[in-house]
Amino acid sequence: MAATSLSPLVSTQTLKTVTNQTQHKTKTNDSSPIVSLKHSKNLTELRKLHSQITKQGLIHHPSSITKLISTCTEMGTFDSIIYAKSILNQFRKDNENDVTLFMYNSLIRGYSSIGLGNEAIWVYLEMLSLGISPDKYTFPFLLSACTKISAYAEGFQVHGSIIKMGFQGDVFILNSLIHFYSECGEIVLGRKVFDEMAERNVVSWTSLICGYARWGLAMEAVELFFEMVEEGTGPNSVTMVCVISACAKLKDLELGERVCRYIGELGVKVNTSMVNALVDMYMKCGAFDTAKRLFDECGEKNLVVCNTIMSNYVREGMAREALSILNETLGQRLVPDRVTILSTISASAQLGSIFWGKCCHGYVLRNGLEGWDSISNALIDMYMKCGKQEVACAVFYRMANKTVVSWNSLIAGYIRNGDVDSAWKVFNNMPESDLVSWNTIISALVKESMFKEAIELFRMMQSEGIKADRVTMVSIASACGYLGALDLAKWIHAYIKKNKIPCDIRLSTALVDMFARCGDPSNAMKIFNQMKIRDVSAWTAAIGAMAMEGNSNQAIELFNEMLRQGVKPDGVVFVGLLTACSHGGLVEEGQDLFRSMKSVHGISPQVVHYGCMVDVLGRAGLLEKALELIKSMPVEPNDVIWGSLLAACRMHRNVDMAEYAAERIKELASERTGNQVILSNIYASAGKWTDVAKVRLQLKEKGARKVPGSSSIEINGEIYEFTSGDASHPEMINIAPMLDEMHCRVRAAGHAPDLTNVLLNVDEQEKEYLLGRHSEKLAMAFGLISTNQGMPIRVVKNLRICSDCHSFAKLVSKVYDREIIIRDNNRFHFFQRGVCSCDDYW
DNA sequence: CTAGGGTTAG
């Protein structure tokens, strides 16, 4: 008949005709126009048809309603499913006894397909209330609904009903159960269902493999795959996609290629999804070339594979490559979606390209993508990285649904742009902070040298119930290292062990560095020796530990061992090495190493390396040689280089060369004030007070002040800080008498104050007083009264120790029979029985 | 009933 040949895109006019023709048959005959409309994609037409027929009161047959409903639900759009529900509601009002199970099954499936799992469950409950029992088709739909909204409790109840109703032999239903449990993270329960199945098919295996892969049990997923193949179940392309993505997660290329051999052997159909999974795996395993080749080989690309390769490039920091893929995507006339744009925004952020960033933002606005929070979050990040704080804020404040990530991106952005105050304000005002928020702010404090505050925040974070991870601990270890607080260091190490925080190469390296800076090289080396993999940074930390201790030979030995193990040196490790040489006075070795940089390792020495060499030569008193080296530099020497020479001149009291170096610094019009301070020290040492006054005046004009000397000491886990001449310290009542006593006893032992270390041109008595109140002396005094005999005293000083404090500390160690350890900004000084480990050479 | 691409901190 004519009705059955209706095309899906039939005109309204035709519809009317057809409807009129078949009116009288509708009541009794199932072959109504509705049947042919099943393939219609047009809801408007369906609506018209439906209202027309109902207006005439013609449709009352349950099977016609059923077909109408299933037609709607198969369209799978939001509107069509809502419409199907309204048809059912209307029908039920008049003919409650005629509603069928099939109608409900259709609706449950429909709601589930558009993600409205809750509605699906409500429809199911309504069905039960009408006394209609579910059948074997109901449960997969229902479980899929529960899966979509992670309705664990409901799904669990459904499982109960399945058993009660005796459906536990149905493969379809059990597969849905496995899928449900796997998605909800209850992989053990999924496995149980799987194990108890009498017969399994590909979907059973695949669902479980996917579950394992999704929840980080990638190895189990791959093993299950091999088991499946062994048992004789052939994988399909879905299985392959899952297992390949598991290999990608494992970053195991060899395993991935082994898995891939089955594609050919078992004749699995290769589709675009599989190509995509393969490209992703090769990228994640670092085989960019293979991935790119595979990508290039599939002539017609789909959007997903373009997105895959792009996002991988972005993640690896290869923004240029990502943008070239975008070009190709557009060339294929593919329309970028929000994932494409997300990667493009990140690429723009990486390049700091405000041009690309603005293009993206425009595209987002034109296509109404700003409602996706991840897009807006990426925009905030991008504008921050391009230095456009105001625009980033504007995007942030326009967001209707800000997430933690939005707030975190804002905080990180402020910090990147040096506005720690704003970051702090945002952090305190955000509705809920997560681990990332805390890590961001803690690492910012460390960068700002606010170490005590960083540790305080770490403690606060724990009292808020947020568990630290290895990122937190890297920051905290580094803060502790700068504080030189050994007890805290040991506590941190124990904390990591106790809380089973996984120690990756970064954290281990941070711990090595921490113990090194806290003056515990043996613990530093213990951790270093336990490391399974060591990169250049790890070796550098260990070498630094030896350098700080003044154990230069061991530092060089470590370096040689590193080379033997095939680790390629970089510029940074040479800084540590050359520093070690200068501390140990190893001129020959330093020169050899310096030369080997270019000739053996192909590393061109940077300005900083020349600076180290000037130190090496200068500290050995080879001032002329140092000057020669500076003059031979291929690049223009900067203020740091001249500053090193200046420092050497100070040590060897060569005023003429010091003045020459100072002239060069002045020529460079440097903003750095440290050199001026050194210069004024030299003049002061030489007794040229008028010159000192001149330099200090220059400093004043620039608005700079000498960094106040400060020392810290850790007593019973508490860190006490002292600044030079600070009389207001709460502990001063106890410290002052102790200090007096120390001065008396030390003077009796032959100490004469070295007044040249005092800058200010004040009278002799005043100078002596100021010198006697240097921060390291205050800390030493406090250490003596707060610790028991036999306990070493550990002090950390922010500047280089002055020569008076150095000889003072030597005598204190002798008179009081105490081991005194002072870490200045350069190295460790171990004072024992009147001698220092640096041999008075620093 | 089963599948693939995504933002933030170090």
Tab-separated table of N, CA and C in Angstrom, chain A residues 691-825:
chain	number	residue	atom	x	y	z
A	691	ASP	N	85.560	56.241	50.872
A	691	ASP	CA	85.071	55.511	49.714
A	691	ASP	C	83.849	54.675	50.069
A	692	VAL	N	83.928	54.112	51.272
A	692	VAL	CA	82.786	53.313	51.731
A	692	VAL	C	81.538	54.172	51.752
A	693	ALA	N	81.704	55.355	52.294
A	693	ALA	CA	80.560	56.251	52.383
A	693	ALA	C	80.004	56.560	51.004
A	694	LYS	N	80.905	56.704	50.017
A	694	LYS	CA	80.479	57.023	48.655
A	694	LYS	C	79.624	55.888	48.071
A	695	VAL	N	80.165	54.687	48.241
A	695	VAL	CA	79.440	53.529	47.702
A	695	VAL	C	78.078	53.383	48.368
A	696	ARG	N	78.090	53.577	49.651
A	696	ARG	CA	76.828	53.404	50.367
A	696	ARG	C	75.813	54.471	49.967
A	697	LEU	N	76.334	55.635	49.637
A	697	LEU	CA	75.457	56.696	49.172
A	697	LEU	C	74.825	56.302	47.834
A	698	GLN	N	75.690	55.736	46.965
A	698	GLN	CA	75.180	55.268	45.670
A	698	GLN	C	74.061	54.258	45.872
A	699	LEU	N	74.288	53.380	46.819
A	699	LEU	CA	73.286	52.355	47.103
A	699	LEU	C	71.990	52.994	47.554
A	700	LYS	N	72.132	53.990	48.416
A	700	LYS	CA	70.968	54.668	48.946
A	700	LYS	C	70.169	55.332	47.839
A	701	GLU	N	70.921	55.977	46.909
A	701	GLU	CA	70.262	56.642	45.795
A	701	GLU	C	69.421	55.663	44.998
A	702	LYS	N	69.942	54.482	44.839
A	702	LYS	CA	69.216	53.459	44.093
A	702	LYS	C	68.071	52.889	44.912
A	703	GLY	N	68.000	53.307	46.163
A	703	GLY	CA	66.913	52.805	46.998
A	703	GLY	C	67.172	51.401	47.505
A	704	ALA	N	68.422	50.982	47.428
A	704	ALA	CA	68.707	49.620	47.864
A	704	ALA	C	69.306	49.625	49.266
A	705	ARG	N	69.040	48.580	49.970
A	705	ARG	CA	69.639	48.431	51.274
A	705	ARG	C	70.386	47.126	51.302
A	706	LYS	N	71.366	47.071	52.161
A	706	LYS	CA	72.052	45.792	52.305
A	706	LYS	C	71.063	44.775	52.857
A	707	VAL	N	71.100	43.580	52.293
A	707	VAL	CA	70.221	42.542	52.813
A	707	VAL	C	70.601	42.318	54.269
A	708	PRO	N	69.652	42.433	55.193
A	708	PRO	CA	70.044	42.242	56.584
A	708	PRO	C	70.489	40.806	56.827
A	709	GLY	N	71.568	40.664	57.563
A	709	GLY	CA	72.045	39.335	57.868
A	709	GLY	C	71.074	38.655	58.821
A	710	SER	N	70.758	37.412	58.539
A	710	SER	CA	69.900	36.703	59.484
A	710	SER	C	70.343	35.257	59.591
A	711	SER	N	70.159	34.707	60.770
A	711	SER	CA	70.543	33.324	61.016
A	711	SER	C	69.387	32.605	61.667
A	712	SER	N	69.289	31.315	61.371
A	712	SER	CA	68.223	30.554	62.018
A	712	SER	C	68.801	29.310	62.663
A	713	ILE	N	68.101	28.863	63.681
A	713	ILE	CA	68.513	27.650	64.390
A	713	ILE	C	67.271	26.893	64.783
A	714	GLU	N	67.358	25.570	64.693
A	714	GLU	CA	66.200	24.738	64.992
A	714	GLU	C	66.392	24.118	66.373
A	715	ILE	N	65.436	24.395	67.283
A	715	ILE	CA	65.490	23.798	68.618
A	715	ILE	C	64.167	23.068	68.861
A	716	ASN	N	64.244	21.803	69.130
A	716	ASN	CA	63.049	20.997	69.389
A	716	ASN	C	61.974	21.172	68.310
A	717	GLY	N	62.414	21.152	67.072
A	717	GLY	CA	61.469	21.239	65.971
A	717	GLY	C	60.968	22.637	65.690
A	718	GLU	N	61.339	23.584	66.506
A	718	GLU	CA	60.924	24.970	66.303
A	718	GLU	C	62.075	25.716	65.638
A	719	ILE	N	61.757	26.574	64.673
A	719	ILE	CA	62.825	27.303	63.998
A	719	ILE	C	62.854	28.738	64.513
A	720	TYR	N	64.003	29.149	65.044
A	720	TYR	CA	64.162	30.504	65.574
A	720	TYR	C	65.023	31.307	64.625
A	721	GLU	N	64.592	32.541	64.365
A	721	GLU	CA	65.332	33.387	63.439
A	721	GLU	C	65.872	34.613	64.161
A	722	PHE	N	67.109	34.965	63.856
A	722	PHE	CA	67.715	36.153	64.458
A	722	PHE	C	68.250	37.059	63.363
A	723	THR	N	68.055	38.360	63.518
A	723	THR	CA	68.694	39.296	62.592
A	723	THR	C	69.772	40.040	63.361
A	724	SER	N	70.770	40.529	62.628
A	724	SER	CA	71.911	41.166	63.271
A	724	SER	C	71.477	42.382	64.095
A	725	GLY	N	71.983	42.450	65.294
A	725	GLY	CA	71.716	43.591	66.166
A	725	GLY	C	70.287	43.658	66.677
A	726	ASP	N	69.528	42.594	66.454
A	726	ASP	CA	68.134	42.585	66.881
A	726	ASP	C	68.052	42.484	68.403
A	727	ALA	N	67.606	43.584	69.046
A	727	ALA	CA	67.537	43.584	70.510
A	727	ALA	C	66.142	43.221	70.989
A	728	SER	N	65.209	43.158	70.046
A	728	SER	CA	63.820	42.978	70.457
A	728	SER	C	63.393	41.511	70.480
A	729	HIS	N	64.326	40.638	70.154
A	729	HIS	CA	63.955	39.227	70.108
A	729	HIS	C	63.488	38.747	71.488
A	730	PRO	N	62.368	38.035	71.560
A	730	PRO	CA	61.833	37.604	72.864
A	730	PRO	C	62.817	36.784	73.692
A	731	GLU	N	63.774	36.142	73.037
A	731	GLU	CA	64.713	35.307	73.786
A	731	GLU	C	65.920	36.111	74.280
A	732	MET	N	65.921	37.426	73.966
A	732	MET	CA	67.116	38.242	74.212
A	732	MET	C	67.505	38.296	75.690
A	733	ILE	N	66.503	38.223	76.556
A	733	ILE	CA	66.765	38.266	77.998
A	733	ILE	C	67.766	37.190	78.391
A	734	ASN	N	67.633	36.030	77.807
A	734	ASN	CA	68.535	34.934	78.137
A	734	ASN	C	69.804	34.956	77.299
A	735	ILE	N	69.650	35.488	76.079
A	735	ILE	CA	70.783	35.439	75.158
A	735	ILE	C	71.877	36.432	75.560
A	736	ALA	N	71.467	37.652	75.945
A	736	ALA	CA	72.448	38.711	76.225
A	736	ALA	C	73.497	38.305	77.253
A	737	PRO	N	73.109	37.770	78.411
A	737	PRO	CA	74.153	37.367	79.367
A	737	PRO	C	75.056	36.268	78.827
A	738	MET	N	74.481	35.345	78.091
A	738	MET	CA	75.254	34.252	77.502
A	738	MET	C	76.284	34.811	76.537
A	739	LEU	N	75.838	35.780	75.725
A	739	LEU	CA	76.711	36.409	74.746
A	739	LEU	C	77.893	37.105	75.436
A	740	ASP	N	77.562	37.793	76.521
A	740	ASP	CA	78.624	38.462	77.281
A	740	ASP	C	79.646	37.454	77.757
A	741	GLU	N	79.125	36.356	78.293
A	741	GLU	CA	80.027	35.324	78.811
A	741	GLU	C	80.905	34.768	77.695
A	742	MET	N	80.270	34.516	76.547
A	742	MET	CA	81.028	33.973	75.415
A	742	MET	C	82.146	34.925	74.992
A	743	HIS	N	81.796	36.203	74.891
A	743	HIS	CA	82.813	37.175	74.493
A	743	HIS	C	83.989	37.182	75.452
A	744	CYS	N	83.671	37.133	76.768
A	744	CYS	CA	84.723	37.105	77.783
A	744	CYS	C	85.647	35.919	77.596
A	745	ARG	N	85.034	34.732	77.506
A	745	ARG	CA	85.846	33.516	77.454
A	745	ARG	C	86.649	33.421	76.163
A	746	VAL	N	86.010	33.875	75.059
A	746	VAL	CA	86.686	33.806	73.775
A	746	VAL	C	87.857	34.787	73.736
A	747	ARG	N	87.632	35.957	74.329
A	747	ARG	CA	88.708	36.955	74.352
A	747	ARG	C	89.870	36.430	75.191
A	748	ALA	N	89.523	35.771	76.282
A	748	ALA	CA	90.551	35.175	77.135
A	748	ALA	C	91.349	34.132	76.371
A	749	ALA	N	90.683	33.515	75.384
A	749	ALA	CA	91.369	32.474	74.596
A	749	ALA	C	92.141	33.081	73.436
A	750	GLY	N	92.154	34.416	73.371
A	750	GLY	CA	92.997	35.062	72.373
A	750	GLY	C	92.276	35.655	71.187
A	751	HIS	N	90.965	35.842	71.254
A	751	HIS	CA	90.249	36.391	70.114
A	751	HIS	C	90.246	37.910	70.151
A	752	ALA	N	90.669	38.529	69.073
A	752	ALA	CA	90.574	39.977	68.955
A	752	ALA	C	89.554	40.270	67.865
A	753	PRO	N	88.582	41.088	68.146
A	753	PRO	CA	87.544	41.354	67.141
A	753	PRO	C	88.129	41.989	65.888
A	754	ASP	N	87.740	41.490	64.729
A	754	ASP	CA	88.216	41.994	63.454
A	754	ASP	C	87.251	43.073	62.992
A	755	LEU	N	87.597	44.308	63.384
A	755	LEU	CA	86.654	45.407	63.184
A	755	LEU	C	86.470	45.789	61.726
A	756	THR	N	87.362	45.316	60.852
A	756	THR	CA	87.223	45.674	59.442
A	756	THR	C	85.942	45.092	58.852
A	757	ASN	N	85.334	44.190	59.576
A	757	ASN	CA	84.113	43.597	59.073
A	757	ASN	C	82.887	44.457	59.299
A	758	VAL	N	83.069	45.535	60.036
A	758	VAL	CA	81.918	46.397	60.260
A	758	VAL	C	81.953	47.524	59.248
A	759	LEU	N	80.871	47.691	58.567
A	759	LEU	CA	80.846	48.658	57.486
A	759	LEU	C	80.768	50.090	57.967
A	760	LEU	N	79.894	50.273	58.953
A	760	LEU	CA	79.568	51.631	59.337
A	760	LEU	C	80.772	52.320	59.947
A	761	ASN	N	80.902	53.574	59.563
A	761	ASN	CA	82.003	54.356	60.086
A	761	ASN	C	81.597	54.936	61.433
A	762	VAL	N	81.518	54.072	62.422
A	762	VAL	CA	81.161	54.524	63.764
A	762	VAL	C	82.391	54.357	64.649
A	763	ASP	N	82.316	54.829	65.863
A	763	ASP	CA	83.516	54.732	66.690
A	763	ASP	C	83.808	53.291	67.074
A	764	GLU	N	85.036	53.085	67.492
A	764	GLU	CA	85.530	51.727	67.710
A	764	GLU	C	84.658	50.910	68.652
A	765	GLN	N	84.223	51.567	69.720
A	765	GLN	CA	83.444	50.854	70.723
A	765	GLN	C	82.115	50.384	70.136
A	766	GLU	N	81.513	51.321	69.379
A	766	GLU	CA	80.234	51.022	68.735
A	766	GLU	C	80.382	49.861	67.768
A	767	LYS	N	81.483	49.899	66.978
A	767	LYS	CA	81.765	48.849	66.001
A	767	LYS	C	81.843	47.489	66.678
A	768	GLU	N	82.539	47.489	67.792
A	768	GLU	CA	82.728	46.228	68.482
A	768	GLU	C	81.383	45.677	68.954
A	769	TYR	N	80.525	46.604	69.377
A	769	TYR	CA	79.219	46.177	69.851
A	769	TYR	C	78.415	45.547	68.709
A	770	LEU	N	78.411	46.251	67.553
A	770	LEU	CA	77.648	45.747	66.412
A	770	LEU	C	78.142	44.380	65.964
A	771	LEU	N	79.471	44.271	65.918
A	771	LEU	CA	80.077	43.019	65.516
A	771	LEU	C	79.661	41.895	66.458
A	772	GLY	N	79.646	42.230	67.724
A	772	GLY	CA	79.286	41.227	68.724
A	772	GLY	C	77.838	40.794	68.647
A	773	ARG	N	77.021	41.546	67.903
A	773	ARG	CA	75.603	41.199	67.774
A	773	ARG	C	75.254	40.630	66.397
A	774	HIS	N	76.250	40.194	65.642
A	774	HIS	CA	75.953	39.541	64.352
A	774	HIS	C	75.027	38.369	64.574
A	775	SER	N	74.128	38.174	63.614
A	775	SER	CA	73.046	37.197	63.816
A	775	SER	C	73.560	35.799	64.133
A	776	GLU	N	74.685	35.392	63.506
A	776	GLU	CA	75.156	34.034	63.765
A	776	GLU	C	75.645	33.880	65.202
A	777	LYS	N	76.125	35.003	65.799
A	777	LYS	CA	76.564	34.928	67.191
A	777	LYS	C	75.349	34.781	68.111
A	778	LEU	N	74.277	35.537	67.779
A	778	LEU	CA	73.050	35.406	68.571
A	778	LEU	C	72.529	33.967	68.517
A	779	ALA	N	72.529	33.404	67.308
A	779	ALA	CA	72.021	32.042	67.144
A	779	ALA	C	72.890	31.045	67.910
A	780	MET	N	74.212	31.246	67.854
A	780	MET	CA	75.116	30.346	68.569
A	780	MET	C	74.850	30.405	70.077
A	781	ALA	N	74.688	31.640	70.584
A	781	ALA	CA	74.418	31.805	72.016
A	781	ALA	C	73.122	31.099	72.391
A	782	PHE	N	72.096	31.303	71.570
A	782	PHE	CA	70.812	30.667	71.851
A	782	PHE	C	70.934	29.140	71.794
A	783	GLY	N	71.752	28.673	70.857
A	783	GLY	CA	71.979	27.230	70.739
A	783	GLY	C	72.642	26.685	71.987
A	784	LEU	N	73.624	27.433	72.511
A	784	LEU	CA	74.346	26.956	73.695
A	784	LEU	C	73.439	26.848	74.913
A	785	ILE	N	72.499	27.817	75.067
A	785	ILE	CA	71.651	27.733	76.258
A	785	ILE	C	70.458	26.806	76.067
A	786	SER	N	70.163	26.419	74.834
A	786	SER	CA	68.959	25.615	74.612
A	786	SER	C	69.234	24.143	74.357
A	787	THR	N	70.492	23.786	74.222
A	787	THR	CA	70.773	22.374	73.949
A	787	THR	C	71.736	21.829	74.988
A	788	ASN	N	71.763	20.519	75.082
A	788	ASN	CA	72.626	19.878	76.072
A	788	ASN	C	74.049	19.738	75.560
A	789	GLN	N	74.955	19.653	76.520
A	789	GLN	CA	76.362	19.422	76.184
A	789	GLN	C	76.471	18.149	75.360
A	790	GLY	N	77.295	18.210	74.318
A	790	GLY	CA	77.451	17.038	73.465
A	790	GLY	C	76.608	17.111	72.214
A	791	MET	N	75.596	17.994	72.238
A	791	MET	CA	74.745	18.151	71.037
A	791	MET	C	75.397	19.160	70.100
A	792	PRO	N	75.509	18.850	68.837
A	792	PRO	CA	76.058	19.839	67.917
A	792	PRO	C	75.091	21.015	67.735
A	793	ILE	N	75.638	22.180	67.467
A	793	ILE	CA	74.810	23.364	67.238
A	793	ILE	C	74.833	23.681	65.742
A	794	ARG	N	73.632	23.739	65.168
A	794	ARG	CA	73.547	23.965	63.717
A	794	ARG	C	72.881	25.286	63.432
A	795	VAL	N	73.620	26.142	62.718
A	795	VAL	CA	73.102	27.469	62.403
A	795	VAL	C	73.111	27.651	60.883
A	796	VAL	N	72.063	28.287	60.378
A	796	VAL	CA	72.011	28.591	58.952
A	796	VAL	C	72.026	30.093	58.786
A	797	LYS	N	72.979	30.594	57.986
A	797	LYS	CA	73.079	32.038	57.778
A	797	LYS	C	72.740	32.367	56.334
A	798	ASN	N	72.008	33.454	56.133
A	798	ASN	CA	71.565	33.774	54.763
A	798	ASN	C	72.671	34.415	53.923
A	799	LEU	N	73.640	35.038	54.547
A	799	LEU	CA	74.752	35.631	53.796
A	799	LEU	C	76.014	34.838	54.072
A	800	ARG	N	77.089	35.287	53.455
A	800	ARG	CA	78.348	34.618	53.725
A	800	ARG	C	78.839	34.997	55.126
A	801	ILE	N	79.379	34.045	55.826
A	801	ILE	CA	79.838	34.296	57.194
A	801	ILE	C	81.014	35.282	57.156
A	802	CYS	N	81.036	36.215	58.113
A	802	CYS	CA	82.128	37.190	58.110
A	802	CYS	C	83.334	36.607	58.853
A	803	SER	N	84.486	37.154	58.621
A	803	SER	CA	85.708	36.530	59.147
A	803	SER	C	85.769	36.599	60.671
A	804	ASP	N	85.166	37.650	61.260
A	804	ASP	CA	85.160	37.729	62.720
A	804	ASP	C	84.313	36.614	63.301
A	805	CYS	N	83.115	36.416	62.751
A	805	CYS	CA	82.251	35.351	63.256
A	805	CYS	C	82.908	33.996	63.050
A	806	HIS	N	83.669	33.892	61.950
A	806	HIS	CA	84.328	32.624	61.653
A	806	HIS	C	85.350	32.290	62.736
A	807	SER	N	86.200	33.248	63.070
A	807	SER	CA	87.221	32.945	64.091
A	807	SER	C	86.574	32.843	65.473
A	808	PHE	N	85.495	33.605	65.673
A	808	PHE	CA	84.734	33.524	66.926
A	808	PHE	C	84.186	32.104	67.110
A	809	ALA	N	83.578	31.580	66.032
A	809	ALA	CA	82.980	30.244	66.112
A	809	ALA	C	84.040	29.180	66.374
A	810	LYS	N	85.207	29.365	65.768
A	810	LYS	CA	86.281	28.389	65.996
A	810	LYS	C	86.611	28.310	67.485
A	811	LEU	N	86.742	29.497	68.111
A	811	LEU	CA	87.111	29.517	69.529
A	811	LEU	C	85.969	29.008	70.418
A	812	VAL	N	84.733	29.340	70.034
A	812	VAL	CA	83.597	28.844	70.828
A	812	VAL	C	83.604	27.318	70.831
A	813	SER	N	83.878	26.735	69.663
A	813	SER	CA	83.871	25.271	69.588
A	813	SER	C	84.931	24.690	70.503
A	814	LYS	N	86.025	25.436	70.686
A	814	LYS	CA	87.110	24.943	71.535
A	814	LYS	C	86.799	25.183	73.012
A	815	VAL	N	86.416	26.426	73.335
A	815	VAL	CA	86.187	26.797	74.729
A	815	VAL	C	85.022	26.018	75.332
A	816	TYR	N	83.946	25.865	74.554
A	816	TYR	CA	82.764	25.175	75.086
A	816	TYR	C	82.735	23.683	74.731
A	817	ASP	N	83.752	23.239	74.014
A	817	ASP	CA	83.841	21.843	73.595
A	817	ASP	C	82.552	21.398	72.902
A	818	ARG	N	82.205	22.172	71.897
A	818	ARG	CA	80.969	21.869	71.158
A	818	ARG	C	81.253	21.825	69.670
A	819	GLU	N	80.581	20.948	69.000
A	819	GLU	CA	80.653	20.939	67.548
A	819	GLU	C	79.682	22.003	67.050
A	820	ILE	N	80.187	22.935	66.254
A	820	ILE	CA	79.313	23.982	65.712
A	820	ILE	C	79.322	23.892	64.197
A	821	ILE	N	78.118	23.869	63.622
A	821	ILE	CA	78.022	23.759	62.173
A	821	ILE	C	77.288	24.988	61.664
A	822	ILE	N	77.961	25.761	60.835
A	822	ILE	CA	77.294	26.926	60.259
A	822	ILE	C	77.247	26.762	58.749
A	823	ARG	N	76.012	26.819	58.214
A	823	ARG	CA	75.874	26.795	56.755
A	823	ARG	C	75.619	28.216	56.320
A	824	ASP	N	76.534	28.774	55.537
A	824	ASP	CA	76.236	30.096	54.993
A	824	ASP	C	75.701	29.915	53.579
A	825	ASN	N	75.575	31.012	52.839
A	825	ASN	CA	74.962	30.867	51.518
A	825	ASN	C	75.886	30.204	50.514
